mmCIF file of C-alpha atoms in Angstrom:
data_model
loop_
_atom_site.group_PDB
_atom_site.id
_atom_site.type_symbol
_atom_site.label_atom_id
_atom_site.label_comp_id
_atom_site.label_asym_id
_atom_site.label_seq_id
_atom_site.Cartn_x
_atom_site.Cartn_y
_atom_site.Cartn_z
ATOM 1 C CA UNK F 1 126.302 76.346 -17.164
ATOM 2 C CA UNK F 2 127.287 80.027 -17.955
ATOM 3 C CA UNK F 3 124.322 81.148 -16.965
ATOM 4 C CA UNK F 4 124.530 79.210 -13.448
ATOM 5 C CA UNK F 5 128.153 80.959 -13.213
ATOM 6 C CA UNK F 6 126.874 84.810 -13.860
ATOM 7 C CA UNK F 7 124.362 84.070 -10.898
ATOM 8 C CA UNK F 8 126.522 82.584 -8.311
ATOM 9 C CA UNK F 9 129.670 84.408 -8.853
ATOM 10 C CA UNK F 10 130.474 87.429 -6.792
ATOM 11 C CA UNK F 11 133.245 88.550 -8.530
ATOM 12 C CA UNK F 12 131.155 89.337 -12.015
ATOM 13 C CA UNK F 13 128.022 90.228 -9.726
ATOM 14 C CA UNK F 14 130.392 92.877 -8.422
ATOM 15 C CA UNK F 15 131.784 93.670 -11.796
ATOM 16 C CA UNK F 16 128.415 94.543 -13.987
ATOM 17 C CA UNK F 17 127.279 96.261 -10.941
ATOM 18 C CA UNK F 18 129.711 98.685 -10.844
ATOM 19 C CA UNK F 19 129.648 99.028 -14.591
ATOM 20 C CA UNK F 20 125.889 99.841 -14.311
ATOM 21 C CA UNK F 21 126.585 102.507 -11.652
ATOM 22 C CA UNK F 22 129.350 104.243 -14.221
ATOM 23 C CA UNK F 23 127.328 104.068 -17.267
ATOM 24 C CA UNK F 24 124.027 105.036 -15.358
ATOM 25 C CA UNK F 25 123.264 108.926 -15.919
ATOM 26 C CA UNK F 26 123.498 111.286 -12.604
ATOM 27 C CA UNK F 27 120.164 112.577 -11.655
ATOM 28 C CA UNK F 28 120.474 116.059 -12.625
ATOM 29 C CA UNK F 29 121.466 114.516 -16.108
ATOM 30 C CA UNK F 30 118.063 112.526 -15.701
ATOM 31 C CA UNK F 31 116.403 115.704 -14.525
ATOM 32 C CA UNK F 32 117.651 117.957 -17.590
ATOM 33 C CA UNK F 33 116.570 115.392 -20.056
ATOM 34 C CA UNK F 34 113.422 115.148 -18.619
ATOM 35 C CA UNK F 35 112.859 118.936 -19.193
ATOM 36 C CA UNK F 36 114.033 118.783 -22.797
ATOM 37 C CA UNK F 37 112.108 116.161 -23.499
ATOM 38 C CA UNK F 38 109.174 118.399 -21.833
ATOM 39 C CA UNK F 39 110.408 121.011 -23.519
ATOM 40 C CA UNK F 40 110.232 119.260 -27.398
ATOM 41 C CA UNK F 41 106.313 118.574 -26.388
ATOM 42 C CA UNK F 42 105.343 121.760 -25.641
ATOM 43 C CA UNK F 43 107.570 123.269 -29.005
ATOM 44 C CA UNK F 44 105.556 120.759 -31.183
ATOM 45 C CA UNK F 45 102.319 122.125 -29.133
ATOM 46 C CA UNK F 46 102.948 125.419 -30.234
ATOM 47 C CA UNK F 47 104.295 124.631 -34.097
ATOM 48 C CA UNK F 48 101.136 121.982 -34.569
ATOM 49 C CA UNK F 49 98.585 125.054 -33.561
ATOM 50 C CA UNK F 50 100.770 127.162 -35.757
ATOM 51 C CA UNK F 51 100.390 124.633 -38.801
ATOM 52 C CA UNK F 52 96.759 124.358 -38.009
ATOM 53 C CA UNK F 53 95.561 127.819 -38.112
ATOM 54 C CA UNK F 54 98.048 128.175 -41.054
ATOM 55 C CA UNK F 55 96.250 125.683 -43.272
ATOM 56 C CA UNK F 56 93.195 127.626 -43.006
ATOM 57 C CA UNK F 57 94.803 130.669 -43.757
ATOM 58 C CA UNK F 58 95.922 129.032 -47.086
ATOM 59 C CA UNK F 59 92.715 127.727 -47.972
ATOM 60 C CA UNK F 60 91.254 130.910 -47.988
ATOM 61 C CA UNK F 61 94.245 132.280 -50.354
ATOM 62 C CA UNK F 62 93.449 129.303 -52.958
ATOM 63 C CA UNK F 63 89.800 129.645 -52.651
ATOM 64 C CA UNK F 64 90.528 133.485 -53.708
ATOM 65 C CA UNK F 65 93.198 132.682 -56.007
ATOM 66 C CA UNK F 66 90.789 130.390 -58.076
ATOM 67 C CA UNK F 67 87.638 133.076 -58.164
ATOM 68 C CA UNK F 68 90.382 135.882 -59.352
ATOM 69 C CA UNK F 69 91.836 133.807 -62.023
ATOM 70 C CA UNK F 70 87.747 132.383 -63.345
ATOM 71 C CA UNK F 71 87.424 136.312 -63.792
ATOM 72 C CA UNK F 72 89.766 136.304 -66.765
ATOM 73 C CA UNK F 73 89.660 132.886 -68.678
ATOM 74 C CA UNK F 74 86.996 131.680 -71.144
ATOM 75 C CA UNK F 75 83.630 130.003 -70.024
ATOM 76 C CA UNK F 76 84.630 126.736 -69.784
ATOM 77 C CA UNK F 77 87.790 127.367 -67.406
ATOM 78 C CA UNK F 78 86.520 129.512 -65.241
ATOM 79 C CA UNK F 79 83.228 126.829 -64.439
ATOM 80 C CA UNK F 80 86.418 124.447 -63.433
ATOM 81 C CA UNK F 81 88.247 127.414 -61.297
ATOM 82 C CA UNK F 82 84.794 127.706 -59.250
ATOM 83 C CA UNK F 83 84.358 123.781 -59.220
ATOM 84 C CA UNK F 84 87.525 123.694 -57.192
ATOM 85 C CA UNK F 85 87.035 126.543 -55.012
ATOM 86 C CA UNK F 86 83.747 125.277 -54.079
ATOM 87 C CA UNK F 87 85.365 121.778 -53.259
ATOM 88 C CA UNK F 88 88.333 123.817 -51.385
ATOM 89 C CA UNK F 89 85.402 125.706 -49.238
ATOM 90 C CA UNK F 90 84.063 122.334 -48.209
ATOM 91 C CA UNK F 91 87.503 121.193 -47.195
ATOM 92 C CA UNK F 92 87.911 124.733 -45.295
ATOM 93 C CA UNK F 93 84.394 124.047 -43.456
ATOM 94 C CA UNK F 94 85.436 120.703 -42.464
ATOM 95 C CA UNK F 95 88.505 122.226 -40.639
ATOM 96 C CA UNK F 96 86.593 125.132 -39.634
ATOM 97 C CA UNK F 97 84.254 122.069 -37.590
ATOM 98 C CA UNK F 98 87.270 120.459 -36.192
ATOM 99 C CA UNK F 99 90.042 123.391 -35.607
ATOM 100 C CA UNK F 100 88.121 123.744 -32.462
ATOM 101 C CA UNK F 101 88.995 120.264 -31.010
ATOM 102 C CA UNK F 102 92.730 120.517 -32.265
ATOM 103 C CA UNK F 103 93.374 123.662 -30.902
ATOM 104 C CA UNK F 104 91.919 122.141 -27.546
ATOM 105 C CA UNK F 105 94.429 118.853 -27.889
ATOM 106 C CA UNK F 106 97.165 121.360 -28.438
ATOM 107 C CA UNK F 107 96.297 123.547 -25.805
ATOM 108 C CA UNK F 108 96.201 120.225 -23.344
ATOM 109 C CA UNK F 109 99.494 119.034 -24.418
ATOM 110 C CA UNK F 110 101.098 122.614 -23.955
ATOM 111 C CA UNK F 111 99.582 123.068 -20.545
ATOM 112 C CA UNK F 112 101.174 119.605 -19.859
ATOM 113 C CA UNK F 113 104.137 119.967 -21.291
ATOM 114 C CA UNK F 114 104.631 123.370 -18.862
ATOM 115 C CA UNK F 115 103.491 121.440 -16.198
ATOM 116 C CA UNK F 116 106.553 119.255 -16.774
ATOM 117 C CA UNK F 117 108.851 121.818 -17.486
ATOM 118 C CA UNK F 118 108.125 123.621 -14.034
ATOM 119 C CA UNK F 119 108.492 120.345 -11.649
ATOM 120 C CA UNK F 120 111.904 119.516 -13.756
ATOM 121 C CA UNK F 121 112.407 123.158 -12.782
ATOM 122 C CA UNK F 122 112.179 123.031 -9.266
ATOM 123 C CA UNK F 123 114.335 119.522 -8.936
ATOM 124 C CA UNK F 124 117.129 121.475 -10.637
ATOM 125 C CA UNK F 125 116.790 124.221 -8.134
ATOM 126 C CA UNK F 126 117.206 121.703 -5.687
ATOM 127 C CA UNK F 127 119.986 120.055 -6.729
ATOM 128 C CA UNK F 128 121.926 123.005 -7.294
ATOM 129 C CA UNK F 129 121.604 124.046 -4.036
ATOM 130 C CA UNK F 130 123.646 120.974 -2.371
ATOM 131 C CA UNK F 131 124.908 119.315 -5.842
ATOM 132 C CA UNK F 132 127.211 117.006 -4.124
ATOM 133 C CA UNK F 133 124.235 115.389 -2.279
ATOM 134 C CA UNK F 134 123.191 114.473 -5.723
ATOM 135 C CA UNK F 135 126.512 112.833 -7.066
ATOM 136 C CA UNK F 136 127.248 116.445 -9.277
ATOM 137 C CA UNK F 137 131.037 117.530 -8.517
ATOM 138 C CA UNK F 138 132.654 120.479 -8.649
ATOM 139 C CA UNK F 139 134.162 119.595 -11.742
ATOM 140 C CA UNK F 140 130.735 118.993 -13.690
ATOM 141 C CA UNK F 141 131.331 122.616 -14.709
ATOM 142 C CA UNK F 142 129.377 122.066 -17.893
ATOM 143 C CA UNK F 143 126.508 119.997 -16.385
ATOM 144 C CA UNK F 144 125.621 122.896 -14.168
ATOM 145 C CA UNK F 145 125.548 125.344 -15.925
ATOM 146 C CA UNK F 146 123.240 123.516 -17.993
ATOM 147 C CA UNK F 147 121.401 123.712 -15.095
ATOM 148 C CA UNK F 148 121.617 127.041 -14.494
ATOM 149 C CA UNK F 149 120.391 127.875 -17.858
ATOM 150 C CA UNK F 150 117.254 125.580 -18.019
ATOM 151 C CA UNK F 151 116.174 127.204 -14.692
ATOM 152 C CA UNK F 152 116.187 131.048 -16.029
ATOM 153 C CA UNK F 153 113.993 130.207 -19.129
ATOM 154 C CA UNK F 154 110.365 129.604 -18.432
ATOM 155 C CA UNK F 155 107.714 127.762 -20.159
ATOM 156 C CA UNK F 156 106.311 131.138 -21.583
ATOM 157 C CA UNK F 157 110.038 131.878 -23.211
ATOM 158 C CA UNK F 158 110.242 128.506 -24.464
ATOM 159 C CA UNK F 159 106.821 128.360 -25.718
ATOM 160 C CA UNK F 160 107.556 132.329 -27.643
ATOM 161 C CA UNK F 161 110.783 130.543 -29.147
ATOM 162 C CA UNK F 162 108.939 128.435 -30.291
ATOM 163 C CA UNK F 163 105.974 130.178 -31.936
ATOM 164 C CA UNK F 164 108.265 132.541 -33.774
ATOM 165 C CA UNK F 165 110.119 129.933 -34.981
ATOM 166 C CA UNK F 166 106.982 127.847 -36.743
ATOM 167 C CA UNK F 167 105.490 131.452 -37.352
ATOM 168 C CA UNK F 168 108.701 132.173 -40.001
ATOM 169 C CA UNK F 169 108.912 128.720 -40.910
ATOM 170 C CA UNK F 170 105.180 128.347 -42.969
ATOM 171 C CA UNK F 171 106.120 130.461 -45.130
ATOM 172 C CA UNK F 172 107.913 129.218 -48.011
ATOM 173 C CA UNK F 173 110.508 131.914 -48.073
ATOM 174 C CA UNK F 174 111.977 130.879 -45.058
ATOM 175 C CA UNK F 175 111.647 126.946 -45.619
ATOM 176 C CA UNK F 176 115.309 127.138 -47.176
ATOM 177 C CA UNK F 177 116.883 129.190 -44.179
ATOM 178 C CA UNK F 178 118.893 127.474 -42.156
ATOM 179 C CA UNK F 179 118.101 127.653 -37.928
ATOM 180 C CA UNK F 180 120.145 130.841 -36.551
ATOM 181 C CA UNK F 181 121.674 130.139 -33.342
ATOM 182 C CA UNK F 182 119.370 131.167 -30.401
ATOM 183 C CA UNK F 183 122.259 133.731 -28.717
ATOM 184 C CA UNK F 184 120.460 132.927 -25.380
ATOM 185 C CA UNK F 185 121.588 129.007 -25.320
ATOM 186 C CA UNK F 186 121.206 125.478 -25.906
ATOM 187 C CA UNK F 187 118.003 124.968 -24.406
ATOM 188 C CA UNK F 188 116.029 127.554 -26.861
ATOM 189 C CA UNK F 189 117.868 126.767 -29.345
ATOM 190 C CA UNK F 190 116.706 123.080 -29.025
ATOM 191 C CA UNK F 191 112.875 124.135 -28.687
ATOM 192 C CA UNK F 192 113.718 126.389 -32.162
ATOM 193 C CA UNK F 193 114.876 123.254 -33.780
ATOM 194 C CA UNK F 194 111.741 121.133 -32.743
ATOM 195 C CA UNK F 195 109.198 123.820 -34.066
ATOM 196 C CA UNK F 196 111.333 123.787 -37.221
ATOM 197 C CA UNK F 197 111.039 120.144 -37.452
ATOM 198 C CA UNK F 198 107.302 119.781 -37.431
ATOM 199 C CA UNK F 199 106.799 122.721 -39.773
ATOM 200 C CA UNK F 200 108.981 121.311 -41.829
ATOM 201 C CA UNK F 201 107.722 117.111 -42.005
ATOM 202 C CA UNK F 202 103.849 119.091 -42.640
ATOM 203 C CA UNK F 203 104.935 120.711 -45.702
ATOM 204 C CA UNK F 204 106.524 117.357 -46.717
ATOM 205 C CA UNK F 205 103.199 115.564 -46.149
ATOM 206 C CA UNK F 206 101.341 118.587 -47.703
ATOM 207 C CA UNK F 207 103.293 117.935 -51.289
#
């Protein structure tokens, strides 16, 4: 019976579909999530090649840490030091085989990602250029100049946010700082925070 009444009665029909108009986002709201959503994929494009040429960077560090210290223990010790290096040198020719492919994946995603970012772009421009026409008042002072701020950074400043923020977050002196920040706005600082992310949930998986 209640269901028979939600169908047939104007009143409510009128009702949730008004209420589904106010909650419903504007489209430049739509637009500007789209780009930070575009803009989170290309930051963990960036951070993820970042990781992966990182990891072979530390390979090569244990791999030399383990023949320096076999040069200054007894016999027996230093056969186990160069057991594990040689086992760490297969692991680092395995990744050697496949950082190829990754870096390709990443390299997809990023070119994607921009791809994204520069449509959202151009909808923006758009909109701000008769914002009325797309249900944006005058009073949206802070949705515009969201606006105005995700259409002066590029995908090649996003993607350099990013890449210096993975960059100082592999290394373990930095893992404890917390994210400065970015004095140019929301939108970098956002792309910062992503790259931070992923650096950070590798090293969890790596211990």
């Amino acid at each position: 019976m209640f269901h028979q009444f939600h169908r047939t009665d104007p009143v409510r029909r009128s009702f949730d579909a008004s209420l589904g108009a106010s909650l419903a986002p504007a489209p430049m709201e739509r637009v500007l999530d789209d780009l930070h959503r575009a803009s989170a994929d290309l930051a963990h494009a960036e951070a993820a090649e970042i990781i992966a040429r990182h990891r072979l960077g530390q390979l090569d560090e244990m791999i030399a840490g383990c023949e320096d210290d076999a040069a200054m223990v007894d016999a027996e010790t230093a056969q186990a030091l160069m057991g594990a290096a040689e086992g760490l040198r297969e692991e680092r020719d395995s990744l050697v085989a496949t950082l190829p492919l990754e870096l390709g994946f990443h390299a997809d995603r990023r070119d994607a990602a921009s791809a994204q970012i520069q449509a959202a772009q151009r909808k923006l421009r758009t909109m701000m250029q008769m914002p009325e026409h797309f249900g944006c008042l005058a009073e949206d002072r802070e949705l515009l100049a969201q606006a105005r701020e995700a259409v002066r950074l590029d995908a090649r400043m996003l993607a350099d946010s990013a890449r210096q923020e993975a960059r100082a977050r592999v290394s373990d002196g930095l893992a404890a700082m917390p994210l400065t920040p970015h004095p140019q706005g929301d939108l970098l600082s956002s792309v910062a925070g992503a790259a931070r992310r992923l650096v950070d949930e590798a090293r969890d998986r790596s211990c």
